XYZ file of C-alpha atoms in Angstrom:
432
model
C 142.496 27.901 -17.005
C 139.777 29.714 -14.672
C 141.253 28.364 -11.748
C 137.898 26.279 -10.928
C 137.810 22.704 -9.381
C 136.587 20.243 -11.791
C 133.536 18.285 -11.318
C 134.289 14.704 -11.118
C 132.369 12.664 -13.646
C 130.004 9.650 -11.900
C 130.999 6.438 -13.533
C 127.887 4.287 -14.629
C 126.379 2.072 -12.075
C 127.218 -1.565 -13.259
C 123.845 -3.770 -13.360
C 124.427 -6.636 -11.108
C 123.698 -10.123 -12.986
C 123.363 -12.377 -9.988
C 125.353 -15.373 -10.726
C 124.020 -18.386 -11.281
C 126.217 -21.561 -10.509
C 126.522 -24.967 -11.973
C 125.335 -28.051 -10.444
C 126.444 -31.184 -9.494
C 124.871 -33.859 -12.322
C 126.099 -36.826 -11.606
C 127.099 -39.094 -8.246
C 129.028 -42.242 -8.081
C 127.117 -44.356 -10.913
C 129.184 -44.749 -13.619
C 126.903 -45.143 -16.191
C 124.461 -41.939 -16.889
C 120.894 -43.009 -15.288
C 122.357 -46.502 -14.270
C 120.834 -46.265 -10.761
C 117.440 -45.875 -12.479
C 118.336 -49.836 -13.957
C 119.518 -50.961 -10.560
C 116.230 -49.506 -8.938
C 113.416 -50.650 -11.280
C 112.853 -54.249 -12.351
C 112.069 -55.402 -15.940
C 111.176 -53.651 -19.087
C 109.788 -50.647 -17.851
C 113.716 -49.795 -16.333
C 114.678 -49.417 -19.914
C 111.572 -47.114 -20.686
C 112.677 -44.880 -17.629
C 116.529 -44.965 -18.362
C 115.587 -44.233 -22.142
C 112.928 -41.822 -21.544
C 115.850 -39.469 -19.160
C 118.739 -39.938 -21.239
C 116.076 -38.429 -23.835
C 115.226 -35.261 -22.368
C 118.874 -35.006 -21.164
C 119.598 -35.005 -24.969
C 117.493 -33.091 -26.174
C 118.171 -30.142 -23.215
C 122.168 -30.241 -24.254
C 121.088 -28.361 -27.085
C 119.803 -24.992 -26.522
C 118.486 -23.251 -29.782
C 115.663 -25.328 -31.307
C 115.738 -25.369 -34.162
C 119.256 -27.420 -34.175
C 117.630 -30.369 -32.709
C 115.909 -31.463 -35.607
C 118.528 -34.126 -36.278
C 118.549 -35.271 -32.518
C 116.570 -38.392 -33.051
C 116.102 -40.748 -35.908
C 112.754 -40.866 -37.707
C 111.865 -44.030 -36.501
C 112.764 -43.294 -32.522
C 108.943 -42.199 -31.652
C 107.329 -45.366 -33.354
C 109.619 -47.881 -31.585
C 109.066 -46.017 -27.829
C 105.169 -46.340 -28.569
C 105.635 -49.861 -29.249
C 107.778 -50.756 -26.181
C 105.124 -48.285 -24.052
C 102.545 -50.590 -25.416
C 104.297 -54.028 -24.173
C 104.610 -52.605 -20.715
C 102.841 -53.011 -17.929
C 102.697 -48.877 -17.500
C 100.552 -47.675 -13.859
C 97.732 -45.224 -15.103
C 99.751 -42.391 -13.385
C 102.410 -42.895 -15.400
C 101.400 -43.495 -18.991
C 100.430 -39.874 -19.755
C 103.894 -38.284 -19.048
C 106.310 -41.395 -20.736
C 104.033 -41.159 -24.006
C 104.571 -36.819 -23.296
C 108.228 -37.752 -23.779
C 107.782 -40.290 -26.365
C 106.341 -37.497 -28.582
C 109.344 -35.524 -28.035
C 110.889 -37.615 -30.036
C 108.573 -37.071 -33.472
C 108.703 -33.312 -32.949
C 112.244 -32.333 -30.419
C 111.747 -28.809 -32.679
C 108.522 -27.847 -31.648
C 108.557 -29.716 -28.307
C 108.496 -26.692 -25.262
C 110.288 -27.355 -22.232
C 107.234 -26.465 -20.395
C 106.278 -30.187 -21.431
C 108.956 -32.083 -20.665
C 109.371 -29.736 -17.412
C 105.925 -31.384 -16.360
C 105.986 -34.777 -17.590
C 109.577 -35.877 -15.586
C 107.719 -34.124 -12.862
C 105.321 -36.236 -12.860
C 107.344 -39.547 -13.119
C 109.690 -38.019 -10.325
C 106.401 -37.624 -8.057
C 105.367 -41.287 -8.704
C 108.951 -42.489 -8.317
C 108.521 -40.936 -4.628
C 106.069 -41.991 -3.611
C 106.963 -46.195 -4.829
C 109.853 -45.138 -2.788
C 112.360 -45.210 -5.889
C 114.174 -42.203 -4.747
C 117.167 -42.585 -7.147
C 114.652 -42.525 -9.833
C 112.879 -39.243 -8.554
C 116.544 -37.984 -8.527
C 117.233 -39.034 -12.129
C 113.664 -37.500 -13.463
C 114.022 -34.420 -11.204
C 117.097 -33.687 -12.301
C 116.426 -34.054 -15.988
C 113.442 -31.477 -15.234
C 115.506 -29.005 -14.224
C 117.894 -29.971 -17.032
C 115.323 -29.239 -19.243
C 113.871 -26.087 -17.769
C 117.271 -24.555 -16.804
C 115.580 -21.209 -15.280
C 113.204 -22.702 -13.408
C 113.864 -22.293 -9.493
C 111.822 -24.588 -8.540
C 112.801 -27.534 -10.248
C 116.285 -26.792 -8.563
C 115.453 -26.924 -5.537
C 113.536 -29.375 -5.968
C 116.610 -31.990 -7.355
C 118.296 -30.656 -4.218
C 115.695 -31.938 -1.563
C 115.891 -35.416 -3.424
C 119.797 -35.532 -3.814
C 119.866 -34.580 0.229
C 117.149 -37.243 1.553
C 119.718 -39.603 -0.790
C 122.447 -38.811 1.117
C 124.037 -37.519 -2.167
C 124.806 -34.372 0.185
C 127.499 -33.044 -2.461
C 124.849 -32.778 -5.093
C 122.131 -31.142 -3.337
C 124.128 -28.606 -1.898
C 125.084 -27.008 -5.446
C 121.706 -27.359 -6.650
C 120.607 -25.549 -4.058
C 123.318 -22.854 -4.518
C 121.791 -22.625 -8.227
C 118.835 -22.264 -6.619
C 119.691 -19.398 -4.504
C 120.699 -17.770 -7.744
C 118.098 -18.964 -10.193
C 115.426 -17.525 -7.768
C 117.017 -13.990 -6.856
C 117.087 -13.883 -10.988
C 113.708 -14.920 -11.936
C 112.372 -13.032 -8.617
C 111.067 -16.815 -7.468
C 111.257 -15.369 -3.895
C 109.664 -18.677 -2.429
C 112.548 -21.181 -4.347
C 115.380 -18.374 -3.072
C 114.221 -18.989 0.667
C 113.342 -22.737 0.457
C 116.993 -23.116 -1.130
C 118.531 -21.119 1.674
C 116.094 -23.355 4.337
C 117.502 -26.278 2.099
C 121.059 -25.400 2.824
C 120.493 -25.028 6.508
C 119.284 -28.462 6.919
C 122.193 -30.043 5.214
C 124.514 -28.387 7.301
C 122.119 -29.284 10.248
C 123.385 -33.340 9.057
C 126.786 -32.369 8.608
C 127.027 -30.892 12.317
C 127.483 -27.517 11.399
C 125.527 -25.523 13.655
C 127.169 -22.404 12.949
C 126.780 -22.607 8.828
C 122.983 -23.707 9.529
C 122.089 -21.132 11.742
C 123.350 -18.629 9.059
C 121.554 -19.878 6.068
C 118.504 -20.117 8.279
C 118.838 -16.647 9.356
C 118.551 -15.315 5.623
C 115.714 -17.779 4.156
C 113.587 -15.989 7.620
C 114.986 -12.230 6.134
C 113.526 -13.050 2.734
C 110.319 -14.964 4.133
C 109.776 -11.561 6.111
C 110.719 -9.414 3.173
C 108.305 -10.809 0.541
C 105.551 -11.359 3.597
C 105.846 -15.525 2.877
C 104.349 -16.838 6.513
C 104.811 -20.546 6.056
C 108.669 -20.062 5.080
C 108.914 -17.904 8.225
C 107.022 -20.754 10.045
C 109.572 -23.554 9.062
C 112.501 -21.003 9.489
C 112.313 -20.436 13.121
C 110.881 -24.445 13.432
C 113.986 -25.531 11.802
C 116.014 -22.500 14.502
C 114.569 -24.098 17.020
C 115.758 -26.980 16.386
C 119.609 -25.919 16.166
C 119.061 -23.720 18.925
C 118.445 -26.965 21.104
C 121.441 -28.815 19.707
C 123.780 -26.241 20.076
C 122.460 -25.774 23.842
C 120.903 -22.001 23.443
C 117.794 -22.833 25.560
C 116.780 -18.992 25.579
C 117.071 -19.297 21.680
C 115.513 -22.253 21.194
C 112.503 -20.837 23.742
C 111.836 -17.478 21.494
C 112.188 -19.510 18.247
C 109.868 -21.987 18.907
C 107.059 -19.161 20.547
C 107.824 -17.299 16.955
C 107.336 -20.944 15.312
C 104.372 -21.429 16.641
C 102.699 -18.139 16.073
C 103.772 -18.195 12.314
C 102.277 -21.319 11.931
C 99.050 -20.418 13.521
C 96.603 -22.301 15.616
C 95.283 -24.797 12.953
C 98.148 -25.439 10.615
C 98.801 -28.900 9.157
C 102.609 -28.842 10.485
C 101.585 -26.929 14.110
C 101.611 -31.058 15.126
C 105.230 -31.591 13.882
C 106.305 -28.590 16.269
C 104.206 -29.528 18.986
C 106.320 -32.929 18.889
C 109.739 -31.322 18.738
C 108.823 -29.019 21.358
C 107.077 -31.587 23.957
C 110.277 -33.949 23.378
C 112.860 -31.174 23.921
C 110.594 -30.446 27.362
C 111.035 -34.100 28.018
C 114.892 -34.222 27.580
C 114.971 -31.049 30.092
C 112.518 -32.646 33.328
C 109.282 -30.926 32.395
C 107.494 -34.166 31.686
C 104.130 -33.757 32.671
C 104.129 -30.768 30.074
C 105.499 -33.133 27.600
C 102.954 -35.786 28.438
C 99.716 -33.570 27.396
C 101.011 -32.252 24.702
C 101.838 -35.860 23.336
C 98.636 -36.805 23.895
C 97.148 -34.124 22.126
C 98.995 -35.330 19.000
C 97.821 -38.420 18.892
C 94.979 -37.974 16.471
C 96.774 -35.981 14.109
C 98.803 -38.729 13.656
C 98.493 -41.416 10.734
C 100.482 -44.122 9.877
C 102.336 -47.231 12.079
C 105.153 -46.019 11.974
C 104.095 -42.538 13.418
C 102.227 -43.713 16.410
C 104.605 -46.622 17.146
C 106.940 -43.251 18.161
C 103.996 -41.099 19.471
C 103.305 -44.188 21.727
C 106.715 -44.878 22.642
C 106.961 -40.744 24.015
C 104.317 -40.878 26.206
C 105.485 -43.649 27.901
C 108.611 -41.840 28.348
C 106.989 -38.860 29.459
C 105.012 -40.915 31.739
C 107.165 -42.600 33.234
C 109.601 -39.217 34.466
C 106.088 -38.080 35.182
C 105.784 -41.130 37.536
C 102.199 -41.699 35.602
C 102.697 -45.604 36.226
C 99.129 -46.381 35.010
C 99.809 -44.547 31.884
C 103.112 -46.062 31.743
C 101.687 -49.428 31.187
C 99.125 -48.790 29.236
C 101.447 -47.470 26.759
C 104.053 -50.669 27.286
C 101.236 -53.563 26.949
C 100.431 -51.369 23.206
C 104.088 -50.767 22.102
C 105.910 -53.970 23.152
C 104.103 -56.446 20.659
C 103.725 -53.223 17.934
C 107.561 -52.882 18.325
C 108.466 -56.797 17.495
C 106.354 -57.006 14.283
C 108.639 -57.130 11.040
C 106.677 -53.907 9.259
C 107.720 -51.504 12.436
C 111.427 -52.435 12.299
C 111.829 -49.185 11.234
C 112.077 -47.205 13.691
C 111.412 -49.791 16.934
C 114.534 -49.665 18.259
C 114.299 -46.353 18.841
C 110.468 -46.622 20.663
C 112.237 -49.300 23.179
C 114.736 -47.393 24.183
C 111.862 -44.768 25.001
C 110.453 -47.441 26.762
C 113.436 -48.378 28.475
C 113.701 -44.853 30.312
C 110.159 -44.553 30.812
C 110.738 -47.807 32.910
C 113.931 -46.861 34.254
C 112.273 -43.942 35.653
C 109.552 -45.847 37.744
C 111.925 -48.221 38.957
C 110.408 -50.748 36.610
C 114.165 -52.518 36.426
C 112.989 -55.606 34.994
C 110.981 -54.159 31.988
C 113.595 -51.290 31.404
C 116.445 -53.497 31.076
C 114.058 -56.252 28.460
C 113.084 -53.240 26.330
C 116.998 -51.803 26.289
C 117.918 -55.187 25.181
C 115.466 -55.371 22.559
C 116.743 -52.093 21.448
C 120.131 -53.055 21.444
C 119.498 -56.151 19.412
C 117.631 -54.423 16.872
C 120.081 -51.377 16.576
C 122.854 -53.644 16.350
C 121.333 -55.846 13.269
C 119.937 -52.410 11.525
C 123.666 -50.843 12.506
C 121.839 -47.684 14.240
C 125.002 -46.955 16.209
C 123.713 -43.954 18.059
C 120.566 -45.923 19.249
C 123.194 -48.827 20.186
C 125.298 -46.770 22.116
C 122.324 -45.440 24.204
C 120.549 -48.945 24.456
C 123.984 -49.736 25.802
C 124.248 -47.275 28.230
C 120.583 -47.908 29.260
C 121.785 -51.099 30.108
C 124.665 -50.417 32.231
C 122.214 -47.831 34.278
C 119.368 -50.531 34.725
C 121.918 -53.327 35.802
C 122.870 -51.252 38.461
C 119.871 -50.031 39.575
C 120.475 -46.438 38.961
C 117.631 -43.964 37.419
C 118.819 -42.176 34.451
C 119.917 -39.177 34.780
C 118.026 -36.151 32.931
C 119.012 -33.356 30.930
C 117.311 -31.629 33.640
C 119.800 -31.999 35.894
C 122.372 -30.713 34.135
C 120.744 -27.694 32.261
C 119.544 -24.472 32.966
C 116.240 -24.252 32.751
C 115.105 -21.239 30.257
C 111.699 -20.442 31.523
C 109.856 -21.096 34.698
C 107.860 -24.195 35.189
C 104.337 -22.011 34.706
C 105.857 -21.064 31.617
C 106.153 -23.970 29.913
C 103.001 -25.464 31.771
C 101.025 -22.304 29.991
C 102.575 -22.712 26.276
C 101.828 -26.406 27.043
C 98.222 -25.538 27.832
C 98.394 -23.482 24.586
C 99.353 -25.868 22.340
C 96.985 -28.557 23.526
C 94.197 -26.430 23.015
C 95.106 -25.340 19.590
C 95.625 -29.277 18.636
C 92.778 -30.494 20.092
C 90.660 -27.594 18.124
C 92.650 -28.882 14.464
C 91.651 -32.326 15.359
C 87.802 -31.948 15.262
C 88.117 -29.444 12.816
């Protein structure tokens, strides 16, 4: 021995293989693609249920050349011929005779192909509202094209708005993991924003906050503006719920800068801003900034609310004329079958708008209205509050504000100049 100290050896660095988890495939149907048959009427249910438990086949097995046998020879002719019976929208022929070929060649058939062409029926299923259909053929796209990020996420956005909240969370979590993979930076932070959200429905501010915290690290990161946009939007948003006004003040200045002055979605935040000034006394803020909105807006539905906010604003602005402009509009609009949706909701507005003018008579008809409707569309939270409405109007009490019982996190000037702001910057989109 020469007495010397020996040099410890470095052990190889390990390469990290970011894991990938498996997702959810199935909810409470018991019959693969059954909710496809419950959704869609007539023969072309059968075409649908067919054409998914198709590509679900042919995904289940993974080298190519061992699906040769998958499908009979006769399986392509008899698909064409039930295609050609069926009534078949233009949009929809291409990619249900894309999947019908599948069936003549599953060997040489790329999953680029059948990535596109459930895609494409998922996109029309959306927008016929047939969401458990856009579920079914978004899933089996992703099934299909298992390392595509985007598809994932994209299955998890459908399974959430379908309340199928176990479902979308691990395809989101696959997500995450397909995306730091592939290096699909935008899919990793949508997934994370995607998380967030769900957790924002379950009540779990905390969780939310978190998974919204790292989709706005890897927006910065990878310089993606419109994921850092709908990041600190979405903040903003649990900032107010959990009652961190300061929070919710800097997120929703870093919102709107992200988004810049003419952005499509600037409108959406200019809403959830101007409302959460309205639930905290700042009305006649609130009130311009509603009003701005207006012609960004499309749809009944959409203005039915817009209209329903400035009378609310108005009438804690004590803007009686505007008030009842916005009552004589709304109170017919909100009784019409096609704006069920969402009217019981737009009287109650109207309700406080009136209870705040001492309008007693028309606050307590429009909370009973509400009330009515919430109670046959079983909107409990709307029920409650039309209930509560009630029980202020009949005795003759204004309701109180969230002003009065908050801090408020920036002076009035403040919130008078970011209100000035954001006018400006709609007005300027709208006659762009």
């Amino acid at each position: 021995m020469n007495g010397s100290t020996p040099v410890p050896q470095r052990k190889p660095r390990r390469r990290w293989r970011w894991h990938v988890p498996p997702a959810l495939l199935h909810g409470p149907e018991a019959l693969e693609g059954a909710e496809v048959l419950d959704e869609v009427s007539g023969p072309l249910s059968l075409v649908l249920w067919q054409s998914i438990r198709d590509v679900t086949l042919w995904a289940s097995v993974p080298e190519p050349e061992e699906r040769a046998d998958l499908f009979d020879t006769g399986s392509a002719a008899r698909r064409e011929a039930l295609l050609a019976q069926v009534h078949v929208d233009a949009t929809l022929e291409p990619p249900l005779r894309a999947i019908a070929a599948m069936l003549a060649n599953p060997v040489g058939t790329e999953e680029e192909a059948l990535l596109g062409a459930c895609r494409q029926v998922s996109d029309w299923a959306d927008r016929e509202g047939l969401l458990a259909t856009a579920l079914a053929f978004s899933q089996a796209a992703a099934i299909a094209a298992p390392r595509h990020a985007a598809a994932g996420y994209r299955v998890g956005v459908l399974a959430r708005r379908r309340a199928d909240y176990a479902r979308a969370e691990t395809w989101f979590r696959r997500t995450i993991g397909l995306g730091r993979q592939s290096k699909d930076w935008k899919s990793y932070a949508e997934a994370f924003l995607g998380l967030g959200n769900l957790y924002v429905q379950r009540g779990n501010f905390p969780a939310a906050r978190r998974f919204h915290v790292r989709a706005l690290r890897a927006a910065r990161r990878h310089g993606m503006r419109d994921i850092q946009a709908a990041a600190y939007h979405d903040l903003f948003g649990i900032a107010v719920q959990s009652d961190q006004l300061e929070e919710a003040r800097d997120y929703a200045r870093n919102a709107y800068r992200a988004y810049g002055p003419r952005h499509a979605l600037l409108p959406r935040l200019a809403h959830d801003l101007a409302y959460y000034w309205m639930m905290h006394g700042r009305f006649d803020a609130a009130l311009a900034v509603f009003r701005a909105i207006l012609p960004h807006l499309h749809g009944r539905g959409a203005r039915l609310q817009a209209g329903a906010d400035i009378a609310r604003a108005a009438g804690g602005a004590g803007d009686r004329k505007a008030f009842e402009a916005a009552w004589d509009e709304l109170w017919s609009l909100a009784h019409e079958p096609e704006n069920e949706d969402g009217a019981a909701q737009a009287l109650l507005d109207l309700a406080h708008g009136a209870s705040s003018l001492g309008e007693w008579k028309k606050a307590e008809m429009a909370a009973g209205a509400a009330r009515q409707i919430a109670q046959r569309r079983e909107e409990a939270r709307v029920l409650l509050a039309a209930e509560a409405v009630l029980d202020s109007v009949r005795s003759k009490r204004a309701l109180e504000t969230s002003a009065a019982r908050v801090a408020q996190p920036e002076s009035e000037e403040e919130t008078q100049g970011f209100a000035a702001e954001l006018v400006r910057s709609l007005n300027a989109g709208a006659l762009s």
